[in-house]
CSV table of C-alpha atoms and ligand atoms in Angstrom, one decimal:
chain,number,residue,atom,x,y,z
A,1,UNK,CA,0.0,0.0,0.0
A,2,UNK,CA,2.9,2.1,0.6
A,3,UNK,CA,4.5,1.7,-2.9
A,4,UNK,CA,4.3,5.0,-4.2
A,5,UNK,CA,2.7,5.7,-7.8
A,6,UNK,CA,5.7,5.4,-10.2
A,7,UNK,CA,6.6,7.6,-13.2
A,8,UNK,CA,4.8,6.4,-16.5
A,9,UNK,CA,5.1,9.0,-19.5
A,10,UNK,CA,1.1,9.2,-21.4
A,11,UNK,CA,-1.0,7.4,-22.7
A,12,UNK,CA,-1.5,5.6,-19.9
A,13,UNK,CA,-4.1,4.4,-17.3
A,14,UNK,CA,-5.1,4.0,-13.9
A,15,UNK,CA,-7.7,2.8,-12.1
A,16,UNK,CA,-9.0,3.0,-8.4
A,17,UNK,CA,-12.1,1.6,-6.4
A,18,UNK,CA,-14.9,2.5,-5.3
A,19,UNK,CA,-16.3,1.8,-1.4
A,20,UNK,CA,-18.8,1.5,1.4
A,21,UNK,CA,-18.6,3.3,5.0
A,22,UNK,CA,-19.1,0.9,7.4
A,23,UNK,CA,-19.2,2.5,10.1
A,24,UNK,CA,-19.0,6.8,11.4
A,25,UNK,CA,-20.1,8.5,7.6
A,26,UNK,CA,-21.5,12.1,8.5
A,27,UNK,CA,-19.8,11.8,12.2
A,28,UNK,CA,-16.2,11.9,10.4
A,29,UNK,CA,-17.4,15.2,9.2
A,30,UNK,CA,-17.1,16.2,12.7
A,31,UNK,CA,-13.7,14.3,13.4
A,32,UNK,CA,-15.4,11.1,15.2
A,33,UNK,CA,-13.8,8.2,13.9
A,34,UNK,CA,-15.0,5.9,10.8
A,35,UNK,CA,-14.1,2.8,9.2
A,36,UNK,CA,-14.3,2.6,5.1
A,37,UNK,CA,-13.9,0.0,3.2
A,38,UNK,CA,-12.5,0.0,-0.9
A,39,UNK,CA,-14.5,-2.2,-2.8
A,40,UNK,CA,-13.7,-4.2,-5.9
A,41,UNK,CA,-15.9,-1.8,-8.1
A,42,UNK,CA,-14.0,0.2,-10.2
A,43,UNK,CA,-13.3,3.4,-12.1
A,44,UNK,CA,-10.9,3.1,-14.8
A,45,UNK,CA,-9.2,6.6,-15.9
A,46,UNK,CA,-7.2,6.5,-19.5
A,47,UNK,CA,-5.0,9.7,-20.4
A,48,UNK,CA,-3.8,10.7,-24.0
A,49,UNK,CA,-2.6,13.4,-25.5
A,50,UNK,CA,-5.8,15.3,-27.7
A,51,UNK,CA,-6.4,18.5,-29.3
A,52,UNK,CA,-8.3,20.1,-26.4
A,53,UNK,CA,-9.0,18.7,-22.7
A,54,UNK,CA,-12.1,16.4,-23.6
A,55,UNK,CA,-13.9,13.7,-21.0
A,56,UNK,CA,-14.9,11.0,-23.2
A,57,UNK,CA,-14.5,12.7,-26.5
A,58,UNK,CA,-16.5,15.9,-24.8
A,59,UNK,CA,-14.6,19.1,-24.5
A,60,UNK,CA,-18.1,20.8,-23.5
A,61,UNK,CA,-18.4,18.0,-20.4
A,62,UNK,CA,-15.2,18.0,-19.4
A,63,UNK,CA,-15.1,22.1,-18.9
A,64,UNK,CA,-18.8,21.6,-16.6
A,65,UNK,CA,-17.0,19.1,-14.6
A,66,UNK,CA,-16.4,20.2,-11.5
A,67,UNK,CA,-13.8,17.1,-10.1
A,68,UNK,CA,-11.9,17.2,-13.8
A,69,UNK,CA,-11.7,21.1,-13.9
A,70,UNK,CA,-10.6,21.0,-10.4
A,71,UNK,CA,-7.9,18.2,-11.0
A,72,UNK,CA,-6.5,19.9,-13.8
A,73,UNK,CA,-6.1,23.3,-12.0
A,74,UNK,CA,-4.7,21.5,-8.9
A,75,UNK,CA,-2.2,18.7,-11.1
A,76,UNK,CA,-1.8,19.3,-14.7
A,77,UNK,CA,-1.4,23.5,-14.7
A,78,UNK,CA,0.7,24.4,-17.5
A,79,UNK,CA,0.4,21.0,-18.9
A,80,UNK,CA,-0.9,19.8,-22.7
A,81,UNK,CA,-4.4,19.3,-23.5
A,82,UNK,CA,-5.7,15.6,-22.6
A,83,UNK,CA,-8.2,13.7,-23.8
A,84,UNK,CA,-9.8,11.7,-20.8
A,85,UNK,CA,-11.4,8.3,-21.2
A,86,UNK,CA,-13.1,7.0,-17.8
A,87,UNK,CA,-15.2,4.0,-17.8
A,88,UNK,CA,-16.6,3.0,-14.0
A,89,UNK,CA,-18.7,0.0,-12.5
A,90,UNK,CA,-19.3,1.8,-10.0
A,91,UNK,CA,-22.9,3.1,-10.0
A,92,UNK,CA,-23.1,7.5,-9.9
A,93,UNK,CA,-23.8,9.6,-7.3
A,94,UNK,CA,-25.0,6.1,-5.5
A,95,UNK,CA,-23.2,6.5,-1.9
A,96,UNK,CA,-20.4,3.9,-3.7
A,97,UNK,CA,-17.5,6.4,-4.0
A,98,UNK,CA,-17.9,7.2,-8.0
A,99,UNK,CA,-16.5,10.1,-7.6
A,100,UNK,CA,-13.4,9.8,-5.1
A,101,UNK,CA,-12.8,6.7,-7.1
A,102,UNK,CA,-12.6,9.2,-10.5
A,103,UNK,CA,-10.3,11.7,-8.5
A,104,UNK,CA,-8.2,9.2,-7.5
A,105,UNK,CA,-7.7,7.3,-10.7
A,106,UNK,CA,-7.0,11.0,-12.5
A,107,UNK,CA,-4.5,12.2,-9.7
A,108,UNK,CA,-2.8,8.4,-10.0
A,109,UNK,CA,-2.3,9.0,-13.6
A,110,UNK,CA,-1.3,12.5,-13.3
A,111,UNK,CA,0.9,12.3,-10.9
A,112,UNK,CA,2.5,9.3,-13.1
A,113,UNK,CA,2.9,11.5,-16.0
A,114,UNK,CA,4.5,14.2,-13.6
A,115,UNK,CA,7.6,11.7,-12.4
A,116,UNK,CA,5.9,9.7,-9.1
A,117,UNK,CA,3.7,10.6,-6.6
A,118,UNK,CA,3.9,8.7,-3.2
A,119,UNK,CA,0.5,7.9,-1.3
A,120,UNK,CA,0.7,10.6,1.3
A,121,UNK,CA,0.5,13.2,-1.2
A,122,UNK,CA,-1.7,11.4,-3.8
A,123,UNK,CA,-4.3,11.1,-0.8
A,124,UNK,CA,-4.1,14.7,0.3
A,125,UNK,CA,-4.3,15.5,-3.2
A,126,UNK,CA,-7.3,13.7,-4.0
A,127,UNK,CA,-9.2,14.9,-0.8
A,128,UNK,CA,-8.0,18.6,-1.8
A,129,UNK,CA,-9.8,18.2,-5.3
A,130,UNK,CA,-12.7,16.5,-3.7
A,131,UNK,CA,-13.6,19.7,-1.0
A,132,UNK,CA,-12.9,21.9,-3.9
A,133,UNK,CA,-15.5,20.4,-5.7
A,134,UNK,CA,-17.8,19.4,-3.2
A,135,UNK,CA,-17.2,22.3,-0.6
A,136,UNK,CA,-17.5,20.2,2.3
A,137,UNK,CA,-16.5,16.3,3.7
A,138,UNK,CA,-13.6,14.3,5.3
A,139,UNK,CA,-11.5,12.8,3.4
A,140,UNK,CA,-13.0,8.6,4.4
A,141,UNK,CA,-13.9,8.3,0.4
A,142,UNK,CA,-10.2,9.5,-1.4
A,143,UNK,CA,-8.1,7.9,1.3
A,144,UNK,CA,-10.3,4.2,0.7
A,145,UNK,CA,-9.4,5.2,-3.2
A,146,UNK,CA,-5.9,5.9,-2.7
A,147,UNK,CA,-5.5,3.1,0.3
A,148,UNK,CA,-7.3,0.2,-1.0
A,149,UNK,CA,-8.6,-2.7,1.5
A,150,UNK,CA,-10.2,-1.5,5.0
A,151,UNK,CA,-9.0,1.8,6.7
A,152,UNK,CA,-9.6,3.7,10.0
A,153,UNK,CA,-10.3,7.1,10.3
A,154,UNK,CA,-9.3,9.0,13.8
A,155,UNK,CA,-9.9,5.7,15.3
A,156,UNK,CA,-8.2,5.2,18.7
A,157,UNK,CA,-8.9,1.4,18.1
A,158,UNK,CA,-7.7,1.5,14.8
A,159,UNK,CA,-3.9,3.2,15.4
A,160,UNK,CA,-2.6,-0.5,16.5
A,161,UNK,CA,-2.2,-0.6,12.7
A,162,UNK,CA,0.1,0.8,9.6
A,163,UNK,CA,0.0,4.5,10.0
A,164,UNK,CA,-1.0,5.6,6.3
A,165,UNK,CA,-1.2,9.4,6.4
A,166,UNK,CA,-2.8,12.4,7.7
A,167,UNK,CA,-4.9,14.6,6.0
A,168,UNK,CA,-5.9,18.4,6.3
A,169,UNK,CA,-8.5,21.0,5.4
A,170,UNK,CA,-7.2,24.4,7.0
A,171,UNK,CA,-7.1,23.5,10.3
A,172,UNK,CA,-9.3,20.4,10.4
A,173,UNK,CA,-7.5,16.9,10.5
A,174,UNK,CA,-7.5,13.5,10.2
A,175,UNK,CA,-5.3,10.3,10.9
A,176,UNK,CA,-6.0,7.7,8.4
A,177,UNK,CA,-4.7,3.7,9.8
A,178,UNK,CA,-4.6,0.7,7.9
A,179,UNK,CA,-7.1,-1.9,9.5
A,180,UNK,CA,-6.6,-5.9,8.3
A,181,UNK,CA,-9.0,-7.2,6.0
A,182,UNK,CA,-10.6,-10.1,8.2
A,183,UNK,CA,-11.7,-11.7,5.1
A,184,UNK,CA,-15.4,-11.3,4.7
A,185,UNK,CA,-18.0,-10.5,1.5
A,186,UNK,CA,-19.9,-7.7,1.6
A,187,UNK,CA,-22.9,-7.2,0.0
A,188,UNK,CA,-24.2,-3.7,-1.3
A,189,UNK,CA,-27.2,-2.4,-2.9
A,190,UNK,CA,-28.1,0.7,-5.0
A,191,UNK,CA,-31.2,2.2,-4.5
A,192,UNK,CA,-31.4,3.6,-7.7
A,193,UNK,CA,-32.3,7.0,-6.0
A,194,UNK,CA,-29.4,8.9,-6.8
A,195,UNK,CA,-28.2,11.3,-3.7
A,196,UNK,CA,-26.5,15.0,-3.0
A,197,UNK,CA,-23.3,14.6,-0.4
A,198,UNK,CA,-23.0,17.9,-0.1
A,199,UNK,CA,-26.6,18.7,0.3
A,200,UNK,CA,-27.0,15.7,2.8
A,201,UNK,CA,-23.6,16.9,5.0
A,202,UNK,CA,-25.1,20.8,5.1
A,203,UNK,CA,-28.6,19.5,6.4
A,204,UNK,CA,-26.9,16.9,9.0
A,205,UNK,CA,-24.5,20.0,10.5
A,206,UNK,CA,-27.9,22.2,10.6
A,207,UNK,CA,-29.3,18.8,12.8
A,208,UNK,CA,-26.5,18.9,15.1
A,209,UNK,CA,-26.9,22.3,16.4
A,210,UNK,CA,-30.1,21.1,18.2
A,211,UNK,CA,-29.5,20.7,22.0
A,212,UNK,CA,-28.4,16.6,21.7
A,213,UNK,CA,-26.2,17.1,18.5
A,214,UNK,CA,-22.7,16.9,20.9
A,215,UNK,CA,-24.3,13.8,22.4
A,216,UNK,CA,-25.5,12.0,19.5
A,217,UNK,CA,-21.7,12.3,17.7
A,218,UNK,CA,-20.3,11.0,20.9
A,219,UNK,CA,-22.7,7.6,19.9
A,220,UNK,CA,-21.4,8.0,16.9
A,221,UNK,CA,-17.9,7.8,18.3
A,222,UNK,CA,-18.6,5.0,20.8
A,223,UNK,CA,-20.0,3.0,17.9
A,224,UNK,CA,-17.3,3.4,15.1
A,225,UNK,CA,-15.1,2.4,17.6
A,226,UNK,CA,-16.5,-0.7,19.0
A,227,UNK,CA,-17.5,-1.6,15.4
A,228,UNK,CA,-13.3,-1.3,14.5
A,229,UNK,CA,-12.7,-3.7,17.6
A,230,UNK,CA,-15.3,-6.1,16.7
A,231,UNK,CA,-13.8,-6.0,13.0
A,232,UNK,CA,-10.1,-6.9,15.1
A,233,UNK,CA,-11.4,-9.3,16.6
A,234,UNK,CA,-13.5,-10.7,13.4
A,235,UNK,CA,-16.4,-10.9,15.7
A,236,UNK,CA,-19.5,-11.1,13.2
A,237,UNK,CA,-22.5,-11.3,14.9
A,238,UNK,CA,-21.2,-8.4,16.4
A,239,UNK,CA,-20.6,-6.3,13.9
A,240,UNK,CA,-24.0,-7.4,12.7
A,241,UNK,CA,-25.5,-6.2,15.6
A,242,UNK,CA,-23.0,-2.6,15.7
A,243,UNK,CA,-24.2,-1.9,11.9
A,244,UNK,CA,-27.7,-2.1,12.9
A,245,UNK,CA,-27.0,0.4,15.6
A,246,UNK,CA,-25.0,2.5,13.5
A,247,UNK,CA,-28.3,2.9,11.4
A,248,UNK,CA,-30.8,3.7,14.2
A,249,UNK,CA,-28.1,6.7,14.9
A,250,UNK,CA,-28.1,7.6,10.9
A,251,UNK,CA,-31.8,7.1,11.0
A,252,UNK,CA,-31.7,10.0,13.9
A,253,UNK,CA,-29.7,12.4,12.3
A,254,UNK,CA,-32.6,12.3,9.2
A,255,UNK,CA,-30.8,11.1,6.3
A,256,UNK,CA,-32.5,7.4,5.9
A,257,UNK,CA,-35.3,7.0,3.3
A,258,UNK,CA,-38.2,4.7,2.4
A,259,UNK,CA,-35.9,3.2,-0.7
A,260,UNK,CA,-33.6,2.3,1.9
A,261,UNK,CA,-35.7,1.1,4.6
A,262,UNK,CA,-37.3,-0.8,2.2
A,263,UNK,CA,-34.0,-2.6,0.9
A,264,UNK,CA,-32.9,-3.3,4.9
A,265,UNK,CA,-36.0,-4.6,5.7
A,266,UNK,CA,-35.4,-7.1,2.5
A,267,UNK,CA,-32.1,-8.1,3.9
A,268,UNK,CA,-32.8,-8.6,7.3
A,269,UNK,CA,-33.5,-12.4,7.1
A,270,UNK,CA,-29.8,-13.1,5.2
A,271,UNK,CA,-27.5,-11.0,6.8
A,272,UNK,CA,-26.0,-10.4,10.5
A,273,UNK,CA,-26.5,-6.9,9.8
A,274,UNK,CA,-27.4,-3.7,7.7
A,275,UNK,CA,-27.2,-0.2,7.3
A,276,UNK,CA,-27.0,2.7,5.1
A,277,UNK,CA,-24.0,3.6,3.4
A,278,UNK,CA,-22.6,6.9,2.6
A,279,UNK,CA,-24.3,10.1,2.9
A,280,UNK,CA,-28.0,8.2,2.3
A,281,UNK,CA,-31.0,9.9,1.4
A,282,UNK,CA,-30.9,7.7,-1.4
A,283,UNK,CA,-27.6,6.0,-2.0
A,284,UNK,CA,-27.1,2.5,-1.1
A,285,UNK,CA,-26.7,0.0,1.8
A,286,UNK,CA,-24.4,-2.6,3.2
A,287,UNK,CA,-25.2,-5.8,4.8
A,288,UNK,CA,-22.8,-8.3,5.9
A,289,UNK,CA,-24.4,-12.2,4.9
A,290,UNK,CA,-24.9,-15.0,7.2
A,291,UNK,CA,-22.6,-17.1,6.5
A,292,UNK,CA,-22.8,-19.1,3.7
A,293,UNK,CA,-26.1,-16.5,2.8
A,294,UNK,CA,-24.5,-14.5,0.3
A,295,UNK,CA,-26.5,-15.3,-3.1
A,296,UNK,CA,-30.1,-14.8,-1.1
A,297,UNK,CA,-28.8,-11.7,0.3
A,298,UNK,CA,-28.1,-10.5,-3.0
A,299,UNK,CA,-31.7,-12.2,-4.8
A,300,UNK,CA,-33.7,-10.5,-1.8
A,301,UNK,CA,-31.7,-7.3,-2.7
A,302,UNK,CA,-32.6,-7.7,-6.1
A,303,UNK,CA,-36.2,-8.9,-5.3
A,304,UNK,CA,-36.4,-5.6,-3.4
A,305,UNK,CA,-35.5,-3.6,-6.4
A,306,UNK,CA,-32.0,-2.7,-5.4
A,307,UNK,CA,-29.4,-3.3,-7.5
A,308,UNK,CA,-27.0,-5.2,-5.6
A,309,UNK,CA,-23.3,-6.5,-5.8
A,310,UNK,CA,-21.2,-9.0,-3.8
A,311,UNK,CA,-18.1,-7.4,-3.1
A,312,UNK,CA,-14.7,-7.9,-1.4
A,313,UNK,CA,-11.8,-5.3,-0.2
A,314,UNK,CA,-10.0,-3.9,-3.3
A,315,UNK,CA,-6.6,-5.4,-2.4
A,316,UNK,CA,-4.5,-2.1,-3.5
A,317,UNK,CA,-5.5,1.2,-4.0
A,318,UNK,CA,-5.4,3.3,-6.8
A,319,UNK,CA,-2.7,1.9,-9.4
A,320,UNK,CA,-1.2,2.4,-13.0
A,321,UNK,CA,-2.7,-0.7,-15.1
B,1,MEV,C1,-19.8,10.0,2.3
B,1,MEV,O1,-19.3,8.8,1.8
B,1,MEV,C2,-19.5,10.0,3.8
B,1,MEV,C3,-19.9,11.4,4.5
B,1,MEV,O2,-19.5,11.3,5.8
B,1,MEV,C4,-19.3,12.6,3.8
B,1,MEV,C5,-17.8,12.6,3.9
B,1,MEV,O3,-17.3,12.0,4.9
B,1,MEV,O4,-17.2,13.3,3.1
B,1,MEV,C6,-21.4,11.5,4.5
């Protein structure tokens, strides 16, 4: 994970994954920790030299789009025109990481075509282009991108591991810590309702000014971290029973919805556990099987109307292919 990006002169590409929260979205905002997890969905970024900077053969979509235009300004200034090919299995604007995943595929390849980038930077980078664009966040989805597999985020439980990086907006921080994979599928599931981070985080900081907003990040907290320790100690039914508690504390802050509810109450009967994943109102879920339940989790998924995916931990993060 720590191999840094190496030098590659264009055309080339990169590619980097997508991935659920399992535990602490929204709270991370607020520096509580949270624990993401890359997923073997990816977004596949290939760079060549064109006539004008075009995002699959459209100069007029490249210039309206805000990750791209921000990328460029922040990586390529002074640079020749590219032509930009991405292709993604990664459902948009679906809670899955679409567009950390696109940053950090970009930056990978830029950074390649600029001699080398090593991870540190690459991840500070890609959360850099991300608040641009967005305005607000932590930076959970770029360091899963650049990280790969399963990583803590200001996680007391979580700093027995690798130390990747930290990462900084002005004067807010985080500490981002390798956690091992303890070798479970996942299953996930789109709603098909396609949701506004930005719009979602604003709303949830406007929810925690009411008089129990300190307390209800400090459940937040307390959850995230037992949910890393049960991960340590590959304790499934309780992690099962953590996710489902991690919900009722999303479902609190006001950012569930009936299309997810629906698809939760679907996969109750095949997994240990289930929540919403991301910044929700809309979005998608997560649900960890019963074991040896993962193709009727993902048929009740589908039953349900979700579009859903088995997935395991993207071994590396983003990466020249
Ligand atoms: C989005 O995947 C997770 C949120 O916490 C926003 C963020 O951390 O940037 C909702």
């Amino acid at each position: 994970v720590t191999d840094p990006i190496p030098a590659r002169p264009i055309p080339l590409a990169a590619r980097a994954p997508g991935k659920c929260v399992l535990f602490g979205e929204h709270a991370v905002v607020h520096g509580k920790p949270e624990l993401v997890l890359a997923i073997d969905l990816y977004t596949q970024v290939a760079l060549r030299p064109g006539p004008e900077l075009r995002l699959n053969g459209n100069p007029e979509v490249a210039r309206s789009h805000r990750y791209l235009s921000r990328a460029m300004a922040d990586l390529w200034a002074g640079g020749d025109p590219l032509d930009v090919v991405a292709v993604s299995r990664i459902p948009r604007a679906s809670g899955l990481g679409s567009s950390a995943a696109f940053v950090a595929a970009l930056a990978a390849g830029l950074g390649a075509a600029r001699g080398g980038r090593d991870r540190p930077a690459l991840a500070q980078a890609c959360f850099t282009i991300e608040r641009e664009a967005q305005g607000v966040g932590s930076p959970g989805d770029t360091s899963a991108a650049v990280a790969g597999g399963y990583i803590g985020l200001n996680s007391a439980a979580s700093s027995s591991g690798e130390k990747l990086w930290e990462v900084a907006a002005g004067t807010e921080r985080w500490t981002v810590h390798r956690v091992p994979d303890p070798g479970w599928v996942w299953v996930v599931a789109y709603t098909g309702v396609p949701k506004d981070t930005g719009t979602t985080v604003r709303a949830v900081r406007e929810r925690l000014r009411r008089p129990d907003g300190p307390a209800l990040l400090e459940r937040f907290a307390e959850t995230a971290e037992a949910g890393i320790r049960a991960v340590l100690s590959e304790d499934r039914d309780e992690v099962g029973r953590l996710l489902m508690a991690n919900h009722e504390l999303l479902r609190d802050l006001g950012v569930s919805h009936p299309r997810l509810e629906a698809l939760l109450e679907a996969a109750r009967p095949a997994a240990l556990g289930s929540k919403l994943t991301g910044a929700g109102a809309g979005g998608s879920v997560v649900a960890l099987p019963r074991p040896q339940m993962e193709i009727d989790l993902v048929r009740r998924l589908a039953r349900a109307g979700g579009v859903p995916y088995a997935v395991r931990p993207a071994p590396a993060g983003a990466e020249l292919v």
